Short mmCIF file of C-alpha atoms in Angstrom, two decimals:
data_model
loop_
_atom_site.label_atom_id
_atom_site.label_comp_id
_atom_site.label_asym_id
_atom_site.label_seq_id
_atom_site.Cartn_x
_atom_site.Cartn_y
_atom_site.Cartn_z
CA UNK A 15 -111.90 39.67 236.07
CA UNK A 16 -108.24 39.08 235.44
CA UNK A 17 -109.12 36.65 232.67
CA UNK A 18 -111.34 39.25 231.00
CA UNK A 19 -108.65 41.96 231.19
CA UNK A 20 -106.09 39.53 229.80
CA UNK A 21 -108.46 38.75 226.95
CA UNK A 22 -108.86 42.45 226.20
CA UNK A 23 -105.10 42.86 226.23
CA UNK A 24 -104.58 40.03 223.80
CA UNK A 25 -107.25 41.42 221.46
CA UNK A 26 -105.64 44.88 221.58
CA UNK A 27 -102.21 43.36 220.92
CA UNK A 28 -103.57 41.39 217.97
CA UNK A 29 -105.23 44.52 216.64
CA UNK A 30 -101.98 46.46 216.85
CA UNK A 31 -100.13 43.73 214.96
CA UNK A 32 -102.76 43.45 212.26
CA UNK A 33 -103.89 47.09 211.88
CA UNK A 34 -102.72 48.71 208.61
CA UNK A 35 -103.18 52.19 210.02
CA UNK A 36 -100.85 51.48 212.92
CA UNK A 37 -98.25 50.04 210.60
CA UNK A 38 -98.45 53.12 208.37
CA UNK A 39 -98.12 55.42 211.37
CA UNK A 40 -95.10 53.47 212.56
CA UNK A 41 -93.47 53.67 209.13
CA UNK A 42 -94.18 57.40 208.95
CA UNK A 43 -92.68 57.97 212.39
CA UNK A 44 -89.53 56.02 211.51
CA UNK A 45 -89.25 57.94 208.25
CA UNK A 46 -89.40 61.25 210.11
CA UNK A 47 -86.73 60.05 212.50
CA UNK A 48 -84.47 59.11 209.58
CA UNK A 49 -85.13 62.42 207.78
CA UNK A 50 -84.07 64.50 210.76
CA UNK A 51 -80.32 63.72 210.61
CA UNK A 52 -80.48 63.89 206.81
CA UNK A 53 -81.88 67.43 207.04
CA UNK A 54 -79.18 68.42 209.53
CA UNK A 55 -76.51 67.11 207.16
CA UNK A 56 -78.00 69.02 204.21
CA UNK A 57 -78.10 72.22 206.28
CA UNK A 58 -74.45 71.72 207.24
CA UNK A 59 -73.46 71.15 203.60
CA UNK A 60 -75.36 74.28 202.50
CA UNK A 61 -73.70 76.35 205.23
CA UNK A 62 -70.23 75.07 204.31
CA UNK A 63 -70.82 75.80 200.63
CA UNK A 64 -71.94 79.34 201.45
CA UNK A 65 -68.91 79.95 203.65
CA UNK A 66 -66.65 78.49 200.96
CA UNK A 67 -68.09 80.94 198.41
CA UNK A 68 -67.51 83.81 200.84
CA UNK A 69 -63.91 82.74 201.47
CA UNK A 70 -63.26 82.41 197.73
CA UNK A 71 -64.76 85.85 197.04
CA UNK A 72 -62.70 87.40 199.85
CA UNK A 73 -59.42 85.97 198.56
CA UNK A 74 -60.25 86.74 194.92
CA UNK A 75 -61.04 90.38 195.77
CA UNK A 76 -57.43 90.92 196.87
CA UNK A 77 -55.90 88.76 194.14
CA UNK A 78 -57.87 89.85 191.07
CA UNK A 79 -60.97 88.66 189.19
CA UNK A 80 -61.17 86.44 186.13
CA UNK A 81 -59.84 88.30 183.09
CA UNK A 82 -60.58 88.39 179.38
CA UNK A 83 -58.07 89.80 176.90
CA UNK A 84 -59.28 91.35 173.64
CA UNK A 85 -57.15 92.69 170.84
CA UNK A 86 -54.74 94.26 170.29
CA UNK A 87 -56.39 96.81 168.02
CA UNK A 88 -54.63 99.52 166.01
CA UNK A 89 -56.76 102.68 165.83
CA UNK A 90 -55.92 105.51 163.44
CA UNK A 91 -58.02 108.70 163.30
CA UNK A 92 -59.04 110.33 160.04
CA UNK A 93 -61.00 113.42 159.10
CA UNK A 94 -64.43 113.07 157.55
CA UNK A 95 -65.90 116.08 155.73
CA UNK A 96 -69.60 116.89 155.46
CA UNK A 97 -70.82 119.35 152.80
CA UNK A 98 -73.63 121.68 153.90
CA UNK A 99 -76.27 123.27 151.70
CA UNK A 100 -74.75 126.73 152.13
CA UNK A 101 -71.48 125.51 150.64
CA UNK A 102 -69.63 125.20 153.94
CA UNK A 103 -67.85 122.03 155.07
CA UNK A 104 -67.74 120.53 158.56
CA UNK A 105 -64.85 118.31 159.68
CA UNK A 106 -65.45 115.36 162.00
CA UNK A 107 -62.83 113.04 163.45
CA UNK A 108 -63.46 109.32 162.99
CA UNK A 109 -61.50 106.20 163.92
CA UNK A 110 -60.44 103.33 161.68
CA UNK A 111 -59.63 100.08 163.52
CA UNK A 112 -57.29 97.32 162.35
CA UNK A 113 -56.50 93.84 163.72
CA UNK A 114 -53.06 92.18 163.54
CA UNK A 115 -52.14 90.27 160.41
CA UNK A 116 -50.34 87.69 162.59
CA UNK A 117 -50.77 87.06 166.31
CA UNK A 118 -49.27 84.53 168.75
CA UNK A 119 -49.68 84.00 172.50
CA UNK A 120 -47.26 82.02 174.66
CA UNK A 121 -47.92 81.53 178.35
CA UNK A 122 -46.89 79.81 181.56
CA UNK A 123 -49.26 79.29 184.46
CA UNK A 124 -48.53 78.88 188.17
CA UNK A 125 -50.85 78.33 191.10
CA UNK A 126 -50.77 78.70 194.85
CA UNK A 127 -53.13 77.80 197.67
CA UNK A 128 -54.35 80.16 200.37
CA UNK A 129 -56.38 79.22 203.42
CA UNK A 130 -59.34 80.94 205.00
CA UNK A 131 -60.30 79.02 208.12
CA UNK A 132 -60.92 75.41 207.09
CA UNK A 133 -61.19 76.32 203.41
CA UNK A 134 -58.51 76.32 200.72
CA UNK A 135 -58.68 78.63 197.68
CA UNK A 136 -56.53 78.01 194.60
CA UNK A 137 -55.16 81.13 192.90
CA UNK A 138 -53.62 81.26 189.45
CA UNK A 139 -51.02 83.54 187.91
CA UNK A 140 -50.12 83.52 184.23
CA UNK A 141 -47.18 85.05 182.38
CA UNK A 142 -48.15 85.79 178.78
CA UNK A 143 -46.06 86.91 175.83
CA UNK A 144 -48.08 88.46 173.02
CA UNK A 145 -46.42 89.03 169.67
CA UNK A 146 -47.43 89.58 166.09
CA UNK A 147 -47.50 92.18 163.35
CA UNK A 148 -49.95 94.65 161.86
CA UNK A 149 -50.03 94.96 158.10
CA UNK A 150 -49.95 98.42 156.56
CA UNK A 151 -53.45 99.89 157.12
CA UNK A 152 -55.49 99.76 153.92
CA UNK A 153 -57.39 103.04 153.92
CA UNK A 154 -58.08 102.75 150.21
CA UNK A 155 -60.44 99.84 150.93
CA UNK A 156 -62.29 102.15 153.34
CA UNK A 157 -62.52 104.89 150.66
CA UNK A 158 -60.56 107.32 152.83
CA UNK A 159 -58.32 109.84 151.10
CA UNK A 160 -54.63 109.86 152.14
CA UNK A 161 -54.68 113.56 153.03
CA UNK A 162 -57.41 112.94 155.61
CA UNK A 163 -55.46 110.31 157.59
CA UNK A 164 -53.97 111.42 160.94
CA UNK A 165 -51.01 109.02 161.07
CA UNK A 166 -49.37 110.82 164.01
CA UNK A 167 -52.35 110.00 166.28
CA UNK A 168 -52.24 106.20 165.86
CA UNK A 169 -52.90 104.23 169.06
CA UNK A 170 -52.72 100.53 169.97
CA UNK A 171 -55.25 99.28 172.54
CA UNK A 172 -55.53 96.00 174.43
CA UNK A 173 -58.78 95.07 176.17
CA UNK A 174 -58.42 93.74 179.74
CA UNK A 175 -61.54 93.18 181.84
CA UNK A 176 -59.81 93.00 185.24
CA UNK A 177 -57.11 95.67 185.43
CA UNK A 178 -56.52 95.21 189.18
CA UNK A 179 -55.16 91.72 188.45
CA UNK A 180 -52.23 93.04 186.37
CA UNK A 181 -49.03 92.57 188.35
CA UNK A 182 -46.38 94.35 186.28
CA UNK A 183 -45.98 97.48 184.21
CA UNK A 184 -47.00 96.91 180.60
CA UNK A 185 -44.37 97.87 178.02
CA UNK A 186 -45.11 97.56 174.32
CA UNK A 187 -42.27 96.80 171.90
CA UNK A 188 -43.25 98.39 168.58
CA UNK A 189 -40.94 97.99 165.62
CA UNK A 190 -37.65 99.78 166.18
CA UNK A 191 -39.10 102.27 168.67
CA UNK A 192 -38.07 102.23 172.37
CA UNK A 193 -40.44 100.34 174.69
CA UNK A 194 -43.72 102.21 175.02
CA UNK A 195 -45.53 102.33 178.36
CA UNK A 196 -49.21 101.42 178.08
CA UNK A 197 -51.62 103.56 180.09
CA UNK A 198 -55.11 102.72 181.44
CA UNK A 199 -57.98 103.29 179.02
CA UNK A 200 -58.50 102.39 175.37
CA UNK A 201 -58.73 104.35 172.14
CA UNK A 202 -61.75 102.26 171.11
CA UNK A 203 -64.27 102.46 174.02
CA UNK A 204 -67.04 101.26 171.73
CA UNK A 205 -65.12 98.01 171.17
CA UNK A 206 -63.10 97.66 174.38
CA UNK A 207 -64.77 98.72 177.62
CA UNK A 208 -61.58 98.64 179.67
CA UNK A 209 -57.90 98.02 179.06
CA UNK A 210 -54.70 99.84 178.18
CA UNK A 211 -53.42 101.90 175.27
CA UNK A 212 -50.29 103.51 173.91
CA UNK A 213 -49.57 105.93 171.04
CA UNK A 214 -47.42 104.24 168.39
CA UNK A 215 -45.39 105.58 165.47
CA UNK A 216 -47.09 104.65 162.21
CA UNK A 217 -45.76 106.09 158.98
CA UNK A 218 -47.15 105.93 155.51
CA UNK A 219 -45.21 103.55 153.27
CA UNK A 220 -44.17 100.93 155.83
CA UNK A 221 -45.29 97.39 154.97
CA UNK A 222 -45.77 96.02 158.52
CA UNK A 223 -45.49 96.92 162.18
CA UNK A 224 -44.21 94.08 164.42
CA UNK A 225 -45.04 94.23 168.12
CA UNK A 226 -44.62 92.26 171.35
CA UNK A 227 -45.98 92.68 174.87
CA UNK A 228 -45.32 90.88 178.15
CA UNK A 229 -48.30 90.47 180.48
CA UNK A 230 -48.44 89.03 184.01
#
């Protein structure tokens, strides 16, 4: 009896060693065992990345978002007249926009690191100096009569997408005029969604209008 049981055991052992199905099951089991720690590692990496994004967003919210500067743009209103059939005329105010003839930007950038738990977030601060000059506005090319130009309402606008990131008061140097404080909002909302603006003295007959602006 013992000899028969031993024979059965040997046959079963030989079958296990030679069976393809058993080998495949063993390989599958080992693969699952190896995938388990890999999945745990991937979950940990995903969690850390999510927490890193949250930490970066939290710090950035207090520091200021990424910013895009557009302009500056010189906007000068003018009156446009419409003739009606009954002989009357209706006046409408329009805006003519002009870009600088010359424009230069100089800047210096600094960075600092802030920690949120185990994460480090790098923050940047840039000091910019904008300078250039507007040429005398050419209203003749726009077929606008001189008597319809509202020179006294000229405004310079600078587009800034993230106003809460501005650190210092913005003062515009315009020709020989005293520094002009720029206020929130633009004179060209169709071109610049957000930014700052300042009325500027523009007189007929001047050949150019130099300007400079410090921005932090």
